[in-house]
Amino acid sequence: MIKLVVSDMDGTLLGKSKGVSIPNRNAIQRLSEHNIEFAIASGRDYNGVYQIIHELGIECEAILGNGAQYVDVKGNILMECYMQKTIYKDVVKIFDDASIPYMVFTTKGFYATEPQRVRDLFVQRCVNFFHQPYGNMTRVVSLKIQLVTFCRQLEMLMTF
């Protein structure tokens, strides 16, 4: 007996139009009618998932951050699995020593070694995926990167 169906979000549940297709909506409704739970799995964080699914009227649990968190419909963390600080520091040292840019996702946002480059790549990814003109997203993403950079500085001071 099937008790749970889990779907990836980008490119699976959400199509290129950023929406859930009618067949997918109907399938989710049929799962509910048969008392089968539905959950989303995504590399995104809580805000990146729940902002979209609430707009679509879907309430479900989610596996976030590529498996780092499992949250209920209200975003309460039910289970978490993070990289240990000692391992994190070893991995970051390898990237730093090789001058390889990287991005780290945390429970407080993300940190990028090259915020401008990450911003540009993120915007381009959104343009490619959602087929939106570049100018529509640039300002929002720019402000988000600035905030993340500031938060990263505070977090590094407080955490390490």
Short mmCIF file of N, CA, C and O in Angstrom, two decimals, residues 30-133:
data_model
loop_
_atom_site.label_atom_id
_atom_site.label_comp_id
_atom_site.label_asym_id
_atom_site.label_seq_id
_atom_site.Cartn_x
_atom_site.Cartn_y
_atom_site.Cartn_z
N ARG A 30 -6.07 13.56 -5.99
CA ARG A 30 -6.43 12.14 -5.89
C ARG A 30 -5.65 11.45 -4.77
O ARG A 30 -6.19 10.58 -4.08
N LEU A 31 -4.39 11.85 -4.58
CA LEU A 31 -3.61 11.28 -3.47
C LEU A 31 -4.31 11.59 -2.15
O LEU A 31 -4.47 10.71 -1.30
N SER A 32 -4.72 12.83 -1.98
CA SER A 32 -5.40 13.24 -0.76
C SER A 32 -6.69 12.46 -0.55
O SER A 32 -6.99 12.01 0.56
N GLU A 33 -7.44 12.28 -1.63
CA GLU A 33 -8.70 11.54 -1.54
C GLU A 33 -8.49 10.08 -1.12
O GLU A 33 -9.37 9.46 -0.55
N HIS A 34 -7.30 9.54 -1.40
CA HIS A 34 -6.98 8.16 -1.05
C HIS A 34 -6.10 8.07 0.21
O HIS A 34 -5.47 7.04 0.46
N ASN A 35 -6.06 9.17 0.98
CA ASN A 35 -5.28 9.24 2.21
C ASN A 35 -3.80 8.90 2.01
O ASN A 35 -3.17 8.26 2.86
N ILE A 36 -3.27 9.33 0.88
CA ILE A 36 -1.85 9.16 0.59
C ILE A 36 -1.20 10.53 0.74
O ILE A 36 -1.65 11.51 0.13
N GLU A 37 -0.18 10.61 1.58
CA GLU A 37 0.48 11.89 1.81
C GLU A 37 1.30 12.29 0.59
O GLU A 37 1.79 11.45 -0.14
N PHE A 38 1.45 13.59 0.43
CA PHE A 38 2.25 14.16 -0.65
C PHE A 38 3.30 15.06 -0.02
O PHE A 38 3.02 15.81 0.92
N ALA A 39 4.54 14.97 -0.50
CA ALA A 39 5.62 15.82 -0.01
C ALA A 39 6.46 16.28 -1.19
O ALA A 39 6.43 15.68 -2.27
N ILE A 40 7.20 17.35 -0.98
CA ILE A 40 8.08 17.90 -2.00
C ILE A 40 9.52 17.68 -1.56
O ILE A 40 9.84 17.82 -0.38
N ALA A 41 10.39 17.38 -2.51
CA ALA A 41 11.83 17.31 -2.27
C ALA A 41 12.49 18.35 -3.15
O ALA A 41 12.16 18.46 -4.33
N SER A 42 13.37 19.13 -2.55
CA SER A 42 14.00 20.20 -3.32
C SER A 42 15.37 20.56 -2.75
O SER A 42 15.62 20.35 -1.57
N GLY A 43 16.19 21.12 -3.58
CA GLY A 43 17.45 21.67 -3.13
C GLY A 43 17.26 23.04 -2.49
O GLY A 43 18.15 23.58 -1.86
N ARG A 44 16.06 23.59 -2.66
CA ARG A 44 15.75 24.92 -2.12
C ARG A 44 15.63 24.88 -0.61
O ARG A 44 15.46 23.83 -0.01
N ASP A 45 15.63 26.08 -0.01
CA ASP A 45 15.39 26.21 1.42
C ASP A 45 13.89 26.37 1.66
O ASP A 45 13.09 26.38 0.72
N TYR A 46 13.52 26.50 2.94
CA TYR A 46 12.10 26.60 3.32
C TYR A 46 11.38 27.71 2.57
O TYR A 46 10.32 27.48 1.98
N ASN A 47 11.94 28.92 2.58
CA ASN A 47 11.27 30.04 1.93
C ASN A 47 11.13 29.83 0.43
O ASN A 47 10.12 30.21 -0.17
N GLY A 48 12.13 29.26 -0.18
CA GLY A 48 12.09 29.02 -1.62
C GLY A 48 11.02 28.02 -2.03
O GLY A 48 10.50 28.07 -3.14
N VAL A 49 10.69 27.11 -1.14
CA VAL A 49 9.66 26.10 -1.43
C VAL A 49 8.28 26.61 -1.03
O VAL A 49 7.34 26.60 -1.81
N TYR A 50 8.16 27.06 0.21
CA TYR A 50 6.83 27.37 0.73
C TYR A 50 6.21 28.62 0.12
O TYR A 50 4.99 28.70 0.01
N GLN A 51 7.00 29.56 -0.30
CA GLN A 51 6.44 30.73 -0.97
C GLN A 51 5.69 30.29 -2.22
O GLN A 51 4.58 30.75 -2.49
N ILE A 52 6.26 29.38 -2.94
CA ILE A 52 5.65 28.92 -4.19
C ILE A 52 4.46 28.01 -3.93
O ILE A 52 3.39 28.19 -4.50
N ILE A 53 4.62 27.00 -3.06
CA ILE A 53 3.51 26.05 -2.90
C ILE A 53 2.30 26.67 -2.21
O ILE A 53 1.18 26.28 -2.49
N HIS A 54 2.53 27.66 -1.35
CA HIS A 54 1.38 28.34 -0.74
C HIS A 54 0.63 29.16 -1.77
O HIS A 54 -0.60 29.22 -1.74
N GLU A 55 1.34 29.79 -2.69
CA GLU A 55 0.69 30.52 -3.78
C GLU A 55 -0.15 29.58 -4.63
O GLU A 55 -1.17 29.97 -5.18
N LEU A 56 0.29 28.32 -4.72
CA LEU A 56 -0.43 27.33 -5.53
C LEU A 56 -1.51 26.60 -4.73
O LEU A 56 -2.23 25.78 -5.28
N GLY A 57 -1.58 26.88 -3.44
CA GLY A 57 -2.61 26.24 -2.62
C GLY A 57 -2.29 24.81 -2.23
O GLY A 57 -3.19 24.02 -1.94
N ILE A 58 -1.02 24.45 -2.20
CA ILE A 58 -0.61 23.10 -1.82
C ILE A 58 -0.06 23.16 -0.40
O ILE A 58 0.77 23.99 -0.07
N GLU A 59 -0.54 22.27 0.46
CA GLU A 59 0.00 22.16 1.82
C GLU A 59 0.60 20.77 1.96
O GLU A 59 -0.09 19.77 1.78
N CYS A 60 1.91 20.74 2.27
CA CYS A 60 2.56 19.44 2.39
C CYS A 60 3.87 19.58 3.15
O CYS A 60 4.37 20.67 3.35
N GLU A 61 4.39 18.46 3.58
CA GLU A 61 5.70 18.42 4.18
C GLU A 61 6.74 18.52 3.07
O GLU A 61 6.40 18.38 1.89
N ALA A 62 7.99 18.77 3.45
CA ALA A 62 9.02 18.91 2.42
C ALA A 62 10.39 18.46 2.91
O ALA A 62 10.72 18.61 4.08
N ILE A 63 11.14 17.92 1.98
CA ILE A 63 12.54 17.59 2.18
C ILE A 63 13.30 18.74 1.52
O ILE A 63 13.13 18.99 0.32
N LEU A 64 14.10 19.44 2.30
CA LEU A 64 14.73 20.67 1.81
C LEU A 64 16.26 20.57 1.80
O LEU A 64 16.83 19.71 2.46
N GLY A 65 16.87 21.50 1.07
CA GLY A 65 18.32 21.58 1.06
C GLY A 65 18.99 20.29 0.64
O GLY A 65 19.99 19.89 1.23
N ASN A 66 18.41 19.63 -0.37
CA ASN A 66 18.95 18.35 -0.85
C ASN A 66 19.05 17.31 0.25
O ASN A 66 20.01 16.54 0.33
N GLY A 67 18.07 17.32 1.15
CA GLY A 67 18.01 16.31 2.20
C GLY A 67 18.49 16.78 3.56
O GLY A 67 18.46 16.01 4.52
N ALA A 68 18.90 18.03 3.69
CA ALA A 68 19.42 18.52 4.96
C ALA A 68 18.32 18.71 6.00
O ALA A 68 18.57 18.62 7.20
N GLN A 69 17.08 18.97 5.55
CA GLN A 69 15.97 19.17 6.49
C GLN A 69 14.72 18.46 6.00
O GLN A 69 14.49 18.33 4.80
N TYR A 70 13.93 18.03 6.97
CA TYR A 70 12.58 17.53 6.68
C TYR A 70 11.65 18.36 7.55
O TYR A 70 11.82 18.41 8.78
N VAL A 71 10.69 19.07 6.93
CA VAL A 71 9.81 19.98 7.67
C VAL A 71 8.35 19.62 7.46
O VAL A 71 7.96 19.05 6.44
N ASP A 72 7.53 20.00 8.45
CA ASP A 72 6.09 19.77 8.34
C ASP A 72 5.45 20.90 7.53
O ASP A 72 6.14 21.79 7.04
N VAL A 73 4.13 20.89 7.42
CA VAL A 73 3.43 21.87 6.59
C VAL A 73 3.58 23.30 7.10
O VAL A 73 3.40 24.25 6.35
N LYS A 74 3.92 23.47 8.37
CA LYS A 74 4.12 24.81 8.92
C LYS A 74 5.59 25.22 8.93
O LYS A 74 5.94 26.29 9.42
N GLY A 75 6.47 24.36 8.42
CA GLY A 75 7.89 24.67 8.37
C GLY A 75 8.68 24.28 9.59
O GLY A 75 9.86 24.58 9.71
N ASN A 76 8.03 23.59 10.54
CA ASN A 76 8.74 23.11 11.72
C ASN A 76 9.68 21.97 11.32
O ASN A 76 9.26 21.04 10.61
N ILE A 77 10.91 22.04 11.77
CA ILE A 77 11.89 21.02 11.41
C ILE A 77 11.59 19.74 12.15
O ILE A 77 11.55 19.70 13.38
N LEU A 78 11.36 18.66 11.40
CA LEU A 78 11.10 17.35 11.99
C LEU A 78 12.38 16.53 12.08
O LEU A 78 12.53 15.69 12.97
N MET A 79 13.28 16.77 11.13
CA MET A 79 14.54 16.04 11.09
C MET A 79 15.56 16.91 10.36
O MET A 79 15.21 17.63 9.43
N GLU A 80 16.82 16.82 10.78
CA GLU A 80 17.85 17.61 10.12
C GLU A 80 19.16 16.83 10.10
O GLU A 80 19.42 16.01 10.98
N CYS A 81 19.94 17.11 9.07
CA CYS A 81 21.22 16.43 8.90
C CYS A 81 22.18 17.42 8.24
O CYS A 81 22.11 17.64 7.03
N TYR A 82 23.04 18.02 9.05
CA TYR A 82 23.95 19.04 8.54
C TYR A 82 25.39 18.54 8.58
O TYR A 82 25.73 17.64 9.34
N MET A 83 26.22 19.18 7.79
CA MET A 83 27.64 18.87 7.78
C MET A 83 28.26 19.36 9.08
O MET A 83 28.00 20.48 9.52
N GLN A 84 29.10 18.54 9.68
CA GLN A 84 29.79 18.95 10.91
C GLN A 84 30.76 20.08 10.61
O GLN A 84 31.37 20.13 9.54
N LYS A 85 30.93 20.99 11.58
CA LYS A 85 31.81 22.15 11.37
C LYS A 85 33.24 21.75 11.01
O LYS A 85 33.87 22.38 10.17
N THR A 86 33.73 20.70 11.64
CA THR A 86 35.11 20.30 11.34
C THR A 86 35.24 19.84 9.89
O THR A 86 36.22 20.17 9.22
N ILE A 87 34.26 19.12 9.41
CA ILE A 87 34.28 18.67 8.01
C ILE A 87 34.09 19.87 7.09
O ILE A 87 34.78 20.01 6.08
N TYR A 88 33.16 20.74 7.45
CA TYR A 88 32.91 21.95 6.66
C TYR A 88 34.20 22.75 6.49
O TYR A 88 34.56 23.16 5.39
N LYS A 89 34.90 22.97 7.59
CA LYS A 89 36.14 23.76 7.53
C LYS A 89 37.18 23.10 6.64
O LYS A 89 37.90 23.77 5.89
N ASP A 90 37.27 21.77 6.69
CA ASP A 90 38.23 21.04 5.83
C ASP A 90 37.87 21.19 4.35
O ASP A 90 38.73 21.41 3.51
N VAL A 91 36.58 21.08 4.05
CA VAL A 91 36.12 21.20 2.67
C VAL A 91 36.35 22.62 2.15
O VAL A 91 36.87 22.82 1.04
N VAL A 92 35.99 23.61 2.95
CA VAL A 92 36.17 25.01 2.55
C VAL A 92 37.64 25.32 2.31
O VAL A 92 38.00 26.01 1.37
N LYS A 93 38.51 24.77 3.13
CA LYS A 93 39.95 24.99 2.96
C LYS A 93 40.43 24.46 1.61
O LYS A 93 41.22 25.11 0.92
N ILE A 94 39.91 23.32 1.21
CA ILE A 94 40.28 22.76 -0.10
C ILE A 94 39.88 23.71 -1.22
O ILE A 94 40.67 24.00 -2.12
N PHE A 95 38.66 24.21 -1.16
CA PHE A 95 38.19 25.16 -2.18
C PHE A 95 38.99 26.46 -2.14
O PHE A 95 39.39 26.98 -3.17
N ASP A 96 39.21 26.98 -0.94
CA ASP A 96 39.97 28.23 -0.81
C ASP A 96 41.40 28.06 -1.33
O ASP A 96 41.90 28.91 -2.06
N ASP A 97 42.05 26.96 -0.95
CA ASP A 97 43.43 26.73 -1.38
C ASP A 97 43.54 26.62 -2.90
O ASP A 97 44.55 27.00 -3.49
N ALA A 98 42.49 26.10 -3.53
CA ALA A 98 42.49 25.94 -4.99
C ALA A 98 41.86 27.14 -5.70
O ALA A 98 41.69 27.11 -6.92
N SER A 99 41.48 28.17 -4.93
CA SER A 99 40.82 29.37 -5.48
C SER A 99 39.58 29.02 -6.29
O SER A 99 39.32 29.57 -7.36
N ILE A 100 38.80 28.10 -5.76
CA ILE A 100 37.55 27.69 -6.41
C ILE A 100 36.39 28.38 -5.69
O ILE A 100 36.23 28.21 -4.47
N PRO A 101 35.58 29.17 -6.41
CA PRO A 101 34.43 29.81 -5.75
C PRO A 101 33.39 28.76 -5.34
O PRO A 101 33.26 27.72 -5.97
N TYR A 102 32.68 29.06 -4.27
CA TYR A 102 31.67 28.12 -3.79
C TYR A 102 30.54 28.87 -3.10
O TYR A 102 30.66 30.05 -2.79
N MET A 103 29.46 28.14 -2.88
CA MET A 103 28.31 28.68 -2.18
C MET A 103 27.95 27.69 -1.08
O MET A 103 27.97 26.48 -1.30
N VAL A 104 27.64 28.21 0.10
CA VAL A 104 27.26 27.38 1.24
C VAL A 104 25.86 27.77 1.66
O VAL A 104 25.56 28.94 1.87
N PHE A 105 24.98 26.78 1.76
CA PHE A 105 23.62 27.01 2.21
C PHE A 105 23.56 26.73 3.71
O PHE A 105 24.05 25.70 4.17
N THR A 106 22.96 27.65 4.46
CA THR A 106 22.81 27.48 5.90
C THR A 106 21.35 27.66 6.26
O THR A 106 20.52 28.02 5.41
N THR A 107 21.03 27.46 7.51
CA THR A 107 19.65 27.67 7.96
C THR A 107 19.30 29.15 8.01
O THR A 107 18.15 29.51 8.18
N LYS A 108 20.30 30.02 7.84
CA LYS A 108 20.08 31.47 7.88
C LYS A 108 20.28 32.11 6.51
O LYS A 108 20.46 33.32 6.42
N GLY A 109 20.27 31.34 5.47
CA GLY A 109 20.51 31.87 4.14
C GLY A 109 21.72 31.20 3.53
O GLY A 109 22.09 30.11 3.93
N PHE A 110 22.31 31.86 2.55
CA PHE A 110 23.49 31.26 1.94
C PHE A 110 24.63 32.26 1.85
O PHE A 110 24.42 33.46 1.91
N TYR A 111 25.81 31.71 1.73
CA TYR A 111 27.03 32.49 1.66
C TYR A 111 27.73 32.14 0.35
O TYR A 111 27.83 30.97 -0.01
N ALA A 112 28.18 33.14 -0.36
CA ALA A 112 28.91 32.92 -1.61
C ALA A 112 30.25 33.63 -1.54
O ALA A 112 30.34 34.77 -1.07
N THR A 113 31.28 32.96 -2.01
CA THR A 113 32.60 33.57 -2.00
C THR A 113 32.70 34.69 -3.03
O THR A 113 33.50 35.60 -2.86
N GLU A 114 31.89 34.62 -4.07
CA GLU A 114 31.87 35.66 -5.10
C GLU A 114 30.41 36.06 -5.34
O GLU A 114 29.79 35.62 -6.31
N PRO A 115 29.85 36.91 -4.45
CA PRO A 115 28.42 37.24 -4.53
C PRO A 115 27.97 37.76 -5.90
O PRO A 115 26.91 37.38 -6.37
N GLN A 116 28.75 38.60 -6.54
CA GLN A 116 28.34 39.15 -7.85
C GLN A 116 28.23 38.03 -8.89
O GLN A 116 27.28 37.98 -9.65
N ARG A 117 29.22 37.14 -8.89
CA ARG A 117 29.19 36.03 -9.86
C ARG A 117 28.02 35.10 -9.57
O ARG A 117 27.32 34.67 -10.47
N VAL A 118 27.80 34.81 -8.29
CA VAL A 118 26.68 33.95 -7.91
C VAL A 118 25.36 34.60 -8.30
O VAL A 118 24.46 33.95 -8.83
N ARG A 119 25.25 35.91 -8.08
CA ARG A 119 24.05 36.65 -8.46
C ARG A 119 23.79 36.50 -9.94
O ARG A 119 22.69 36.17 -10.38
N ASP A 120 24.82 36.73 -10.75
CA ASP A 120 24.67 36.65 -12.20
C ASP A 120 24.29 35.23 -12.65
O ASP A 120 23.41 35.06 -13.50
N LEU A 121 24.93 34.23 -12.07
CA LEU A 121 24.61 32.85 -12.43
C LEU A 121 23.19 32.48 -11.99
O LEU A 121 22.46 31.80 -12.72
N PHE A 122 22.79 32.95 -10.80
CA PHE A 122 21.45 32.68 -10.30
C PHE A 122 20.39 33.33 -11.21
O PHE A 122 19.40 32.70 -11.59
N VAL A 123 20.61 34.57 -11.56
CA VAL A 123 19.67 35.27 -12.44
C VAL A 123 19.60 34.56 -13.79
O VAL A 123 18.51 34.34 -14.32
N GLN A 124 20.74 34.18 -14.33
CA GLN A 124 20.74 33.49 -15.63
C GLN A 124 20.00 32.16 -15.54
O GLN A 124 19.27 31.79 -16.45
N ARG A 125 20.18 31.45 -14.43
CA ARG A 125 19.46 30.18 -14.25
C ARG A 125 17.95 30.42 -14.23
O ARG A 125 17.18 29.68 -14.83
N CYS A 126 17.53 31.47 -13.52
CA CYS A 126 16.10 31.80 -13.48
C CYS A 126 15.58 32.17 -14.86
O CYS A 126 14.49 31.75 -15.25
N VAL A 127 16.37 32.95 -15.59
CA VAL A 127 15.97 33.35 -16.94
C VAL A 127 15.81 32.10 -17.81
O VAL A 127 14.81 31.94 -18.52
N ASN A 128 16.79 31.21 -17.73
CA ASN A 128 16.73 29.99 -18.54
C ASN A 128 15.54 29.11 -18.16
O ASN A 128 14.85 28.57 -19.02
N PHE A 129 15.31 28.98 -16.85
CA PHE A 129 14.26 28.08 -16.39
C PHE A 129 12.86 28.67 -16.59
O PHE A 129 11.96 28.01 -17.06
N PHE A 130 12.70 29.93 -16.20
CA PHE A 130 11.38 30.54 -16.22
C PHE A 130 11.11 31.38 -17.45
O PHE A 130 10.03 31.92 -17.61
N HIS A 131 12.10 31.54 -18.30
CA HIS A 131 11.97 32.31 -19.54
C HIS A 131 11.48 33.73 -19.27
O HIS A 131 10.60 34.25 -19.95
N GLN A 132 12.05 34.37 -18.23
CA GLN A 132 11.70 35.74 -17.89
C GLN A 132 12.82 36.66 -18.37
O GLN A 132 13.98 36.29 -18.33
N PRO A 133 12.49 37.87 -18.79
CA PRO A 133 13.53 38.82 -19.18
C PRO A 133 14.47 39.10 -18.01
O PRO A 133 14.03 39.18 -16.86
#
